Amino acid sequence: MSADVRLENVWIKFGSFVAAREIELTIKGGEFFSFLGPSGCGKTTILRAVSGFLKPSEGNILIGGKDMAGIGPNRRPTALIFQNLALFPLMTVWENITFALEVKGVNATERRKKADELLELIALPGQGEKMVGELSGGQRQRVAIARALAAEPEVLLLDEPLSALDLKLRQHMRTELRSIQRRVGITFIYITHDQGEALTMSDNVAVMRDGVIEQVGDGTTIYDAPGSPFVASFVGENNLFRGTVESVDNGMATVTTTVGTLLAKTPVTASNPLKVGDTAYVFQRPESLRFAKPDNQINRIKATIVNEEFEGNFWQVYFEVPGSTKPVKMSMVNDGSSSERRRGEVVELVCEPELSVALAEGPLAAE
Amino acid sequence: MALYNYLKNFFTRNGVFLSVFLLGVVGFWIFFLIILPQIFMFDFSFRFNLPPAEQGGPNDVYTISHYKFLLFGSALSEDSYNVIDLTVFLRTIVTAVFVTLFDFIICYPIAYYLAQVAKGGWARLMVLSLIVPFWVNEILRAFAFRIIFGSNGVINDALMAMGIVDDPYPFIRENIALYAGLGYAFVLLMIFPLYNAVESLDKNQIEAARDLGSPWWRIHWRVVMPFAKPGISSGCTMVFMLSAGALAAPQILGGPSSLWFTQIIYQWFNTGGNWPRGSAYAIVLLITSIVFVLLVMKIFKVKLGEIAR
Ligand SMILES: Nc1ncnc2c1ncn2[C@@H]1O[C@H](COP(=O)(O)OP(=O)(O)O)[C@@H](O)[C@H]1O
Ligand SMILES: [Mg+2]
């Protein structure tokens, strides 16, 4: 069973500090939903409010249509996986997993059976008798998931559960988590500061900054049509040029920037519409930049190659561009063309207007 | 060999001067203040109570008569067992167990509150208010309890004013003042080990248990107490030993009919002038206490090293 989660005008304050501001959000039942944002932006705070450990200063939280005000964490249809997992070190793996059943008064034989089922689900068969301390990081991770699932929650809340794992395992666990979510079919609310995790696993993502939700959308929308400079700079990489809007026409804006005049699309998701005369940013992703061909008429940028990094499948090429304080970065698929480029060579780059994004000036993500 | 390696390691880590100092002080402490007196007591307890002139003479031989006396009493008495002393001994042990349980029940919530719930200035104020009364001398504190629990004390005044009792309740004769005084005397010794143990528990574990639907009592039973077990055993054994061995509180707060085993020991040493018998009684109390500690450790499945943590 899965339930939808609604946050209606939720504010959470610690004294005079506002940790979450005017959160208005609907998470559909059975969806994999992520909160993405830098550390300290209020993600854990929102999760704790949904699980019932924190009372919102204002607003309502509804799970499955039911207002959760006054309902404690032990009586909500949610289960929380803590950032540090918080497994019980003095219990065996199977006792950990079936703690929620023990609470309900299920007898030991039945609990044991359920534990074995769940150990099967998380691919740790026969490890029930071990102590938690004897498991590896990845295994502990799975035990935490099983322990939460044993409570048969309608909503599973996950607070950066993969952050302690090494890169390989993290990538493996992404797939694993997504497949577990599909199998059990309940709502997952996932918190992360890692955009890769958010984009690969989620049906929908909310990007947060300083307690505010900047944009909600599916992964491609967030990536291709960012609604604010913060989202554009936090999710993925971007080259950024500042300038003044000359004209706005039919979803395209002409911006006179420090590196020349650029034509860029204005996403419908933008929180502030562009007007002529506004200060604006134009964002161009490294993978959208190419070497200009003779027939490219617009968005040409003159650049000098300063550095190249080889990443196997990709080349990262860095340019110095007059008018840009930071080096401009271009990612190219490795097609064996490396011998054609030299450091110090002056070239012309282009980024299609459709792949360039113009947004009204606003706060950016910290580097 | 292991000892040699350990010592070598110890010396290189702390330097020669500090090592010699530490080993010297600890060694002096253990040998002169703990082992040596106990050995003398032990030896004493197996000797006859002879006048100084005969000590070391031909009559100074080993005997178990003092232990026999504790069990069977004087040959002249009519009972086949030393009913008085044994009753006092048993009552002392049982009362000490209850004082320990009582302290645990009082102190566990306080320690939990201080360690996991209260924060900042409020907690510090609470700790201070727990400690400050102990700046007052133990004897004075005992007398203060006598005054509070006396027939004209505040408690009886309050009870009578509220109409709960008509006549002053004999708190002292019923030994309630004694239990309260003993319990109070050792609260800190219970609270601090409990606090230390509970404090190191990750708050997330408590929240995780709650999130999984656990009511508060199960959280304590399954998560907090198992984690705090070393602290619980440490506090319980300390309170038990000290209340079984207390002297001032029973002397001052005990009812007229109630003797504490330490008082009997004291009498043998002091007014009785029979040091060997006093030693024998003291050794019995000591061994009982040690057995109790080992028993508690066995029940709670904790090791000595954990208790000392
Ligand atoms: N109990 C609290 N009291 C005061 N401030 C808090 C408390 N919990 C969190 N905060 C503050 O709220 C902000 C958001 O915290 P958090 O939700 O943990 O961030 P995130 O999980 O996104 O890293 C932080 O600035 C943090 O210092
Ligand atoms: Mg967090």
XYZ file of C-alpha atoms and ligand atoms in Angstrom:
704
model
C 0.000 0.000 0.000
C 1.238 3.439 -0.790
C 0.014 6.813 0.291
C 0.427 10.281 -1.112
C 2.019 12.960 1.002
C 0.882 16.557 1.009
C 2.666 19.479 2.586
C 0.429 22.516 2.841
C 2.130 25.824 3.513
C 4.600 24.186 5.919
C 6.958 26.421 7.856
C 9.524 25.096 10.328
C 11.327 27.500 12.606
C 14.034 26.976 15.219
C 13.693 30.104 17.311
C 14.013 32.929 14.838
C 15.811 30.746 12.270
C 13.559 29.546 9.483
C 14.659 26.067 8.370
C 11.761 25.482 5.972
C 9.685 28.205 4.394
C 6.280 27.986 2.766
C 6.623 24.401 1.569
C 3.729 23.528 -0.740
C 4.075 20.104 -2.255
C 2.217 16.974 -3.313
C 4.043 13.670 -3.537
C 1.993 11.049 -5.342
C 1.470 7.590 -3.875
C 3.970 5.021 -5.119
C 6.367 7.628 -6.444
C 10.117 7.866 -5.864
C 10.496 11.472 -4.805
C 13.764 13.198 -3.934
C 14.707 16.332 -2.110
C 17.943 17.632 -3.564
C 19.930 20.476 -2.086
C 23.225 21.438 -0.497
C 24.017 20.518 3.084
C 22.091 22.639 5.594
C 19.268 23.633 3.263
C 16.610 21.970 5.430
C 16.153 18.537 3.851
C 16.475 16.534 7.061
C 14.228 19.025 8.796
C 11.415 18.409 6.319
C 11.861 14.647 6.572
C 11.703 14.788 10.359
C 8.495 16.779 10.098
C 6.977 14.159 7.796
C 8.037 11.316 10.093
C 6.641 13.152 13.123
C 9.769 13.973 15.112
C 9.294 17.668 14.442
C 6.122 19.691 14.622
C 5.804 22.253 11.833
C 5.559 25.786 13.169
C 2.797 26.370 10.657
C 0.928 24.420 7.999
C -0.294 20.852 7.634
C 1.215 17.549 6.651
C -1.206 15.010 5.199
C -0.398 11.383 4.534
C -2.966 9.439 2.545
C -5.272 12.411 2.901
C -5.135 12.295 6.687
C -3.838 15.248 8.697
C -0.885 14.071 10.776
C -1.048 16.828 13.397
C -0.831 15.319 16.880
C 0.122 11.852 15.583
C 3.501 10.689 16.903
C 6.240 9.022 14.860
C 5.358 5.625 16.301
C 1.812 5.896 14.947
C 2.482 7.308 11.490
C 2.465 5.084 8.404
C 6.035 6.148 7.714
C 9.403 4.541 8.347
C 12.594 6.547 8.444
C 16.041 5.394 7.435
C 18.493 7.549 9.326
C 21.535 9.191 7.845
C 23.714 7.039 10.142
C 21.296 4.077 9.852
C 20.873 3.806 13.659
C 20.781 0.014 13.655
C 20.618 -1.552 17.112
C 24.154 -2.786 17.809
C 23.183 -5.185 20.586
C 20.642 -7.089 18.525
C 21.277 -9.640 15.818
C 20.491 -8.808 12.225
C 17.170 -10.633 12.281
C 16.118 -9.025 15.564
C 16.930 -5.651 14.064
C 14.915 -6.372 10.970
C 11.845 -7.557 12.840
C 11.867 -5.007 15.639
C 8.687 -3.434 14.272
C 6.978 -6.843 14.419
C 8.236 -7.470 17.935
C 6.584 -4.208 18.902
C 3.324 -5.442 17.404
C 3.564 -8.597 19.492
C 4.222 -11.048 16.642
C 5.670 -14.305 18.009
C 9.278 -15.290 17.490
C 8.790 -18.067 14.933
C 6.722 -15.868 12.681
C 9.195 -13.026 13.059
C 12.004 -15.347 12.114
C 10.104 -16.328 8.979
C 9.482 -12.721 8.024
C 13.136 -11.904 8.659
C 14.208 -14.644 6.276
C 11.865 -13.299 3.601
C 13.269 -9.806 3.979
C 16.853 -11.055 4.039
C 16.046 -12.692 0.718
C 14.696 -9.393 -0.622
C 17.838 -7.494 0.316
C 20.100 -10.271 -0.977
C 21.550 -11.243 2.407
C 20.130 -14.750 2.869
C 21.347 -16.686 5.892
C 22.970 -13.695 7.597
C 20.252 -13.281 10.224
C 22.258 -14.567 13.183
C 25.124 -12.137 12.726
C 25.531 -9.041 14.837
C 25.209 -5.732 13.027
C 28.860 -4.935 13.721
C 29.970 -7.938 11.690
C 28.455 -6.599 8.481
C 30.045 -4.400 5.856
C 28.786 -0.896 5.149
C 26.693 -1.960 2.190
C 25.182 -4.872 4.067
C 24.268 -2.657 7.007
C 22.636 -0.324 4.538
C 20.415 -3.125 3.298
C 19.566 -4.250 6.822
C 18.402 -0.717 7.584
C 16.157 -0.831 4.529
C 14.760 -4.225 5.535
C 14.168 -3.059 9.091
C 12.154 -0.103 7.812
C 10.232 -2.223 5.296
C 9.301 -4.738 7.997
C 7.162 -2.039 9.578
C 5.091 -2.166 6.363
C 5.079 1.600 5.975
C 3.090 3.360 3.298
C 5.843 5.925 2.965
C 9.541 5.176 3.315
C 11.731 8.130 4.221
C 15.438 7.923 3.425
C 17.942 10.482 4.726
C 21.074 10.361 2.559
C 21.331 6.621 3.147
C 24.147 6.082 0.675
C 26.438 8.895 1.731
C 28.680 6.651 3.846
C 29.340 4.160 1.040
C 32.151 4.226 -1.482
C 31.449 5.268 -5.052
C 31.085 1.809 -6.630
C 28.739 0.570 -3.942
C 26.788 3.793 -4.055
C 26.101 3.389 -7.739
C 25.123 -0.220 -7.231
C 22.800 0.657 -4.368
C 21.043 3.280 -6.506
C 19.863 0.586 -8.874
C 19.073 -1.685 -5.955
C 16.991 0.941 -4.164
C 15.069 1.792 -7.285
C 14.282 -1.863 -7.903
C 13.244 -2.439 -4.280
C 10.944 0.559 -4.569
C 9.350 -0.863 -7.728
C 8.874 -4.234 -6.069
C 7.296 -3.012 -2.840
C 5.433 -0.232 -4.615
C 5.328 2.206 -1.723
C 6.120 5.909 -1.740
C 9.827 6.667 -1.274
C 10.936 10.090 -0.144
C 14.640 10.338 -0.625
C 17.006 13.029 0.556
C 20.344 13.726 -1.007
C 22.866 16.404 -1.838
C 24.083 14.263 -4.737
C 22.371 15.241 -7.980
C 23.435 11.998 -9.620
C 21.425 10.025 -7.077
C 18.424 12.302 -7.368
C 18.362 12.237 -11.159
C 18.927 8.505 -11.619
C 16.427 7.224 -9.085
C 13.599 9.699 -8.863
C 10.310 10.146 -10.605
C 10.304 13.699 -9.320
C 12.827 15.936 -7.624
C 12.424 19.017 -5.429
C 15.485 21.242 -5.470
C 15.938 23.168 -2.226
C 17.883 26.241 -1.240
C 17.953 27.747 2.255
C 14.677 26.202 3.348
C 12.828 27.038 0.147
C 11.813 24.705 -2.659
C 13.186 26.287 -5.825
C 11.749 23.864 -8.344
C 9.859 20.590 -8.522
C 9.946 18.436 -11.608
C 11.161 15.226 -13.158
C 14.876 14.777 -13.767
C 14.932 15.964 -17.377
C 12.916 19.081 -16.592
C 15.223 19.970 -13.722
C 18.280 19.417 -15.867
C 17.132 20.807 -19.214
C 14.751 23.529 -18.056
C 16.026 24.805 -14.720
C 13.676 27.347 -13.181
C 16.254 29.463 -11.386
C 19.971 30.271 -11.538
C 20.379 28.244 -8.340
C 18.925 25.096 -9.893
C 20.919 25.622 -13.075
C 24.166 25.997 -11.153
C 23.503 23.291 -8.540
C 22.298 20.517 -10.815
C 25.004 19.531 -13.232
C 27.717 21.810 -14.529
C 27.191 25.010 -16.462
C 29.179 27.754 -18.090
C 27.686 31.030 -17.021
C 27.663 34.392 -18.792
C 26.131 37.536 -17.364
C 24.452 40.221 -19.465
C 21.452 42.399 -20.249
C 18.297 41.269 -21.996
C 17.900 42.953 -25.411
C 14.679 41.294 -26.489
C 12.367 38.487 -25.509
C 10.404 36.808 -28.226
C 8.558 33.537 -28.455
C 10.391 31.792 -25.638
C 13.794 32.997 -26.786
C 15.803 35.843 -25.295
C 18.639 37.798 -26.795
C 21.176 38.695 -24.122
C 24.184 40.935 -24.574
C 26.785 39.268 -22.401
C 30.407 39.907 -21.602
C 31.379 37.330 -24.223
C 29.086 38.586 -26.957
C 25.423 38.472 -27.866
C 23.801 35.133 -27.121
C 20.402 33.756 -28.007
C 18.929 31.423 -25.417
C 15.602 29.837 -24.555
C 13.605 31.077 -21.563
C 12.217 27.967 -19.815
C 8.496 27.964 -19.024
C 9.517 26.677 -15.583
C 11.341 29.934 -14.792
C 10.222 31.455 -11.514
C 10.888 35.009 -12.726
C 9.959 35.845 -16.361
C 12.557 37.851 -18.291
C 11.885 41.396 -19.410
C 13.842 43.639 -21.734
C 16.538 45.477 -19.804
C 16.786 42.854 -17.033
C 20.124 41.531 -15.921
C 20.236 37.863 -16.857
C 22.443 34.797 -16.857
C 22.952 32.591 -19.843
C 23.808 28.970 -18.957
C 25.482 26.625 -21.397
C 26.304 23.072 -20.342
C 29.776 21.723 -21.142
C 28.275 18.875 -23.165
C 26.202 21.339 -25.231
C 29.236 23.278 -26.442
C 30.823 22.308 -29.770
C 33.479 23.633 -32.105
C 31.724 26.005 -34.503
C 31.179 25.008 -38.124
C 31.131 27.570 -40.947
C 27.334 27.492 -41.206
C 26.823 28.366 -37.499
C 25.665 31.978 -37.634
C 24.831 32.778 -34.026
C 26.115 32.125 -30.477
C 29.710 31.923 -31.656
C 32.308 32.475 -28.934
C 35.977 33.036 -29.628
C 38.129 30.972 -27.250
C 41.708 29.829 -26.603
C 42.393 26.242 -25.553
C 44.203 26.268 -22.205
C 43.917 22.731 -20.899
C 42.583 19.276 -21.596
C 41.672 16.449 -19.252
C 41.184 12.900 -20.418
C 38.485 10.869 -18.678
C 38.375 7.852 -20.943
C 34.929 8.200 -22.411
C 35.114 11.991 -22.291
C 37.519 14.802 -22.930
C 37.132 17.871 -20.771
C 38.508 20.836 -22.665
C 39.076 24.199 -20.925
C 39.129 27.536 -22.732
C 40.031 31.069 -21.934
C 37.344 33.378 -23.266
C 37.737 37.168 -23.358
C 35.088 38.633 -21.067
C 34.717 35.528 -18.890
C 36.617 35.449 -15.614
C 36.372 31.690 -15.264
C 37.617 29.162 -17.804
C 34.886 27.829 -20.075
C 34.503 24.067 -20.031
C 33.471 21.781 -22.859
C 32.863 18.025 -22.609
C 33.392 15.990 -25.764
C 32.794 12.338 -26.316
C 36.124 10.666 -27.017
C 35.978 10.101 -30.779
C 39.717 9.813 -31.271
C 40.066 13.438 -32.382
C 42.475 14.534 -29.672
C 45.387 14.954 -32.079
C 43.528 17.770 -33.844
C 43.707 20.180 -30.875
C 46.658 22.108 -29.504
C 47.056 24.250 -26.428
C 47.077 27.952 -27.229
C 45.104 27.379 -30.413
C 42.349 29.972 -30.973
C 39.031 28.431 -31.943
C 35.360 29.328 -32.116
C 32.743 27.573 -29.981
C 29.015 27.394 -30.382
C 26.050 26.366 -28.262
C 22.676 26.015 -29.968
C 20.101 28.539 -28.677
C 17.797 25.611 -27.843
C 20.450 24.250 -25.464
C 21.275 27.627 -23.908
C 19.151 28.790 -20.994
C 18.494 32.420 -20.065
C 17.301 33.173 -16.530
C 16.805 36.362 -14.538
C 19.714 37.071 -12.219
C 19.453 35.401 -8.820
C 21.442 33.497 -6.201
C 23.774 30.789 -7.446
C 24.866 27.560 -5.806
C 28.169 27.732 -3.959
C 31.020 26.227 -5.954
C 56.233 -12.110 28.330
C 53.028 -10.297 27.557
C 53.449 -8.373 30.789
C 57.019 -7.488 29.834
C 55.896 -6.206 26.450
C 53.078 -4.292 28.051
C 55.432 -2.637 30.524
C 57.959 -1.818 27.830
C 55.210 -0.242 25.803
C 54.014 1.635 28.857
C 57.482 3.017 29.513
C 58.099 4.152 25.961
C 54.697 5.778 25.818
C 54.890 7.721 29.079
C 58.607 8.204 29.564
C 60.645 6.773 32.447
C 59.834 9.416 35.032
C 56.077 9.424 34.584
C 55.972 5.636 34.326
C 57.846 5.109 37.566
C 55.662 7.690 39.264
C 52.408 6.146 38.016
C 53.437 2.598 38.801
C 54.736 3.676 42.197
C 51.608 5.533 43.216
C 49.207 2.905 41.940
C 51.334 0.142 43.423
C 51.486 1.880 46.798
C 47.752 2.425 46.730
C 46.922 -1.144 45.863
C 49.467 -2.772 48.151
C 49.477 -0.651 51.297
C 45.898 0.586 51.301
C 44.035 -2.378 49.888
C 45.933 -5.666 49.950
C 47.987 -5.365 53.112
C 45.191 -4.342 55.511
C 42.951 -7.045 54.115
C 45.658 -9.656 54.560
C 46.099 -8.594 58.192
C 42.339 -8.661 58.715
C 42.142 -12.065 57.130
C 44.956 -13.401 59.263
C 43.477 -11.798 62.371
C 40.109 -13.373 61.807
C 41.618 -16.828 62.315
C 43.280 -16.078 65.656
C 42.074 -16.198 69.237
C 41.455 -12.959 71.027
C 44.490 -13.031 73.316
C 45.833 -10.367 75.662
C 48.910 -8.616 74.190
C 51.257 -10.579 76.430
C 50.225 -13.906 74.955
C 50.263 -12.800 71.300
C 52.933 -14.686 69.402
C 53.139 -17.117 72.324
C 52.346 -20.854 72.354
C 48.585 -20.179 72.614
C 48.536 -18.002 69.484
C 47.277 -20.634 67.059
C 44.862 -20.522 64.136
C 41.174 -21.160 64.747
C 37.861 -20.845 62.943
C 36.009 -20.185 66.160
C 34.968 -16.663 65.141
C 33.302 -17.846 61.969
C 31.654 -20.590 63.985
C 30.444 -17.951 66.402
C 28.753 -16.017 63.645
C 26.952 -19.173 62.566
C 26.187 -20.950 65.837
C 26.543 -18.305 68.527
C 27.969 -18.797 71.966
C 27.986 -22.311 73.369
C 26.011 -21.017 76.337
C 23.031 -19.792 74.320
C 19.972 -21.936 73.878
C 19.543 -21.450 70.131
C 21.415 -23.811 67.871
C 22.202 -20.890 65.528
C 23.379 -17.366 66.202
C 19.907 -16.053 65.452
C 20.554 -12.421 66.308
C 23.695 -11.891 64.250
C 22.494 -13.956 61.318
C 19.189 -12.108 61.227
C 20.981 -8.787 61.231
C 23.316 -10.002 58.510
C 20.477 -11.198 56.332
C 18.437 -8.076 56.939
C 21.426 -5.900 56.056
C 21.953 -7.717 52.767
C 18.267 -7.731 51.821
C 17.863 -4.074 52.758
C 20.970 -3.164 50.784
C 19.472 -4.952 47.772
C 16.279 -2.962 48.156
C 18.143 0.304 48.620
C 20.004 -0.523 45.404
C 16.809 -1.257 43.486
C 15.164 1.836 44.912
C 18.122 3.985 43.870
C 18.083 2.480 40.414
C 14.383 3.171 39.970
C 14.832 6.773 41.098
C 18.084 7.455 39.286
C 17.473 5.835 35.925
C 14.845 8.361 34.829
C 16.952 11.241 36.121
C 20.075 9.982 34.380
C 18.133 9.375 31.178
C 16.615 12.812 31.337
C 19.981 14.478 31.904
C 21.761 12.444 29.264
C 19.233 12.426 26.455
C 16.477 14.959 27.006
C 17.633 18.047 28.897
C 20.058 20.372 27.283
C 22.314 23.247 28.214
C 21.797 25.354 31.304
C 18.786 23.474 32.615
C 20.714 20.187 32.778
C 23.677 21.844 34.445
C 21.415 23.391 37.057
C 19.920 19.996 37.743
C 23.320 18.325 38.131
C 24.393 21.112 40.450
C 21.313 20.699 42.611
C 22.121 17.000 42.828
C 25.711 17.621 43.851
C 25.416 20.552 46.239
C 23.716 18.602 49.076
C 26.747 16.323 49.126
C 28.962 19.200 50.157
C 27.275 18.804 53.516
C 28.907 16.322 55.826
C 27.431 12.828 55.810
C 26.625 12.899 59.536
C 24.918 16.255 59.291
C 22.885 15.003 56.368
C 21.818 11.979 58.385
C 20.735 14.206 61.251
C 18.873 16.410 58.805
C 16.923 13.339 57.699
C 16.232 12.551 61.340
C 14.769 15.981 61.750
C 12.709 15.782 58.576
C 11.332 12.349 59.404
C 10.964 12.914 63.148
C 7.579 12.868 64.833
C 7.592 16.683 64.767
C 9.332 16.827 61.408
C 8.047 18.593 58.321
C 6.793 15.395 56.740
C 4.638 14.444 59.670
C 3.484 18.043 60.056
C 2.437 18.096 56.419
C 0.724 14.698 56.608
C -1.207 15.738 59.675
C -2.101 19.142 58.246
C -3.530 17.404 55.185
C -5.411 15.051 57.439
C -3.811 11.926 55.988
C -2.720 10.705 59.428
C -3.965 11.596 62.868
C -0.823 10.770 64.815
C 2.778 11.233 63.673
C 3.865 8.258 61.599
C 6.894 6.524 63.201
C 9.206 6.865 60.199
C 12.277 6.272 62.303
C 11.011 3.255 64.208
C 9.768 1.701 60.937
C 13.221 2.294 59.415
C 11.768 4.366 56.599
C 14.080 7.224 57.517
C 16.987 4.775 57.304
C 16.036 3.513 53.858
C 15.505 7.037 52.604
C 18.782 8.212 54.117
C 20.759 5.304 52.665
C 19.074 5.673 49.308
C 19.781 9.358 49.221
C 23.389 8.936 50.312
C 24.250 7.007 47.177
C 22.122 8.593 44.453
C 25.139 10.231 42.861
C 27.001 6.938 42.726
C 24.055 5.544 40.822
C 23.365 8.539 38.616
C 26.850 9.123 37.293
C 27.571 5.663 35.870
C 24.049 5.562 34.439
C 24.461 9.019 32.973
C 27.794 8.102 31.410
C 26.368 4.996 29.831
C 23.153 6.544 28.552
C 24.890 9.662 27.342
C 26.947 7.764 24.791
C 23.835 6.236 23.246
C 23.099 7.627 19.793
C 19.832 9.552 19.939
C 18.946 8.219 16.534
C 18.601 4.738 18.004
C 15.915 5.935 20.352
C 14.185 7.714 17.506
C 14.547 4.698 15.240
C 12.838 2.502 17.806
C 10.081 5.055 18.188
C 9.704 5.376 14.450
C 9.277 1.602 14.223
C 6.261 1.911 16.486
C 7.781 1.158 19.856
C 6.100 2.501 22.995
C 8.430 4.298 25.405
C 8.823 1.410 27.840
C 9.947 -0.968 25.123
C 12.481 1.570 23.896
C 14.001 1.519 27.370
C 13.773 -2.232 27.763
C 15.173 -3.152 24.361
C 17.426 -0.263 23.393
C 18.475 2.026 26.231
C 18.913 -0.448 29.099
C 20.848 -3.079 27.135
C 23.147 -0.319 25.998
C 23.497 1.071 29.529
C 24.088 -2.359 31.086
C 27.700 -1.676 32.074
C 26.632 1.539 33.766
C 23.712 -0.170 35.459
C 25.909 -2.930 36.887
C 28.566 -0.459 37.917
C 26.071 1.761 39.728
C 24.216 -1.153 41.336
C 27.321 -2.887 42.639
C 28.700 0.337 44.052
C 25.484 1.300 45.792
C 25.032 -2.211 47.133
C 28.549 -2.430 48.544
C 28.395 0.973 50.144
C 24.960 0.558 51.660
C 25.790 -2.888 53.003
C 28.926 -1.356 54.492
C 27.368 1.888 55.707
C 27.799 2.771 59.361
C 26.849 6.382 60.048
C 23.389 6.307 58.480
C 22.210 3.182 60.350
C 23.726 4.551 63.538
C 21.828 7.808 63.287
C 18.691 6.939 61.353
C 18.054 3.357 62.394
C 15.151 2.583 64.678
C 15.882 1.444 68.208
C 15.430 -2.233 67.339
C 17.332 -2.282 64.084
C 20.998 -3.144 63.992
C 23.040 -2.980 60.824
C 25.694 -5.662 60.376
C 28.426 -3.036 60.319
C 27.278 -1.917 63.731
C 27.907 -5.403 65.089
C 31.357 -5.406 63.520
C 31.979 -2.006 65.048
C 30.904 -3.270 68.434
C 33.326 -6.188 68.319
C 36.190 -3.922 67.370
C 35.266 -1.174 69.765
C 33.288 -1.921 72.910
C 33.665 -5.673 72.561
C 37.431 -5.354 72.299
C 37.520 -8.521 70.192
C 39.387 -7.582 67.017
C 39.700 -11.108 65.641
C 35.931 -11.627 65.844
C 35.312 -8.205 64.318
C 37.714 -9.151 61.524
C 35.929 -12.417 60.881
C 32.593 -10.631 60.629
C 34.078 -7.987 58.345
C 35.577 -10.651 56.086
C 32.197 -12.360 55.793
C 30.603 -9.080 54.756
C 33.378 -8.401 52.265
C 33.121 -11.820 50.671
C 29.337 -11.588 50.484
C 29.647 -8.249 48.730
C 32.136 -9.617 46.237
C 29.927 -12.611 45.546
C 27.037 -10.254 44.996
C 29.028 -8.223 42.489
C 30.085 -11.339 40.613
C 26.499 -12.538 40.609
C 25.228 -9.262 39.197
C 27.921 -9.388 36.524
C 26.945 -12.919 35.653
C 23.248 -12.067 35.425
C 23.835 -8.983 33.316
C 26.539 -10.694 31.281
C 28.989 -7.850 31.671
C 32.737 -8.091 32.138
C 34.752 -6.364 34.830
C 36.431 -4.208 32.195
C 33.104 -2.836 31.013
C 32.062 -1.888 34.525
C 35.233 0.095 35.016
C 34.673 2.042 31.826
N 17.138 21.288 16.304
C 17.634 22.339 15.629
N 17.803 23.533 16.242
C 18.282 24.599 15.577
N 18.641 24.585 14.285
C 18.510 23.436 13.617
C 17.996 22.255 14.246
N 17.977 21.261 13.325
C 18.443 21.798 12.186
N 18.763 23.102 12.355
C 19.276 24.014 11.322
O 18.403 23.949 10.217
C 19.128 23.979 9.014
C 18.751 22.805 8.144
O 19.241 21.639 8.726
P 19.026 20.227 8.072
O 17.581 20.044 7.796
O 19.666 19.225 8.947
O 19.841 20.360 6.733
P 20.193 19.258 5.627
O 19.616 17.965 6.053
O 19.594 19.784 4.373
O 21.678 19.229 5.553
C 20.602 24.017 9.383
O 21.063 25.338 9.274
C 20.621 23.567 10.810
O 21.670 24.180 11.514
Mg 20.713 16.150 6.567
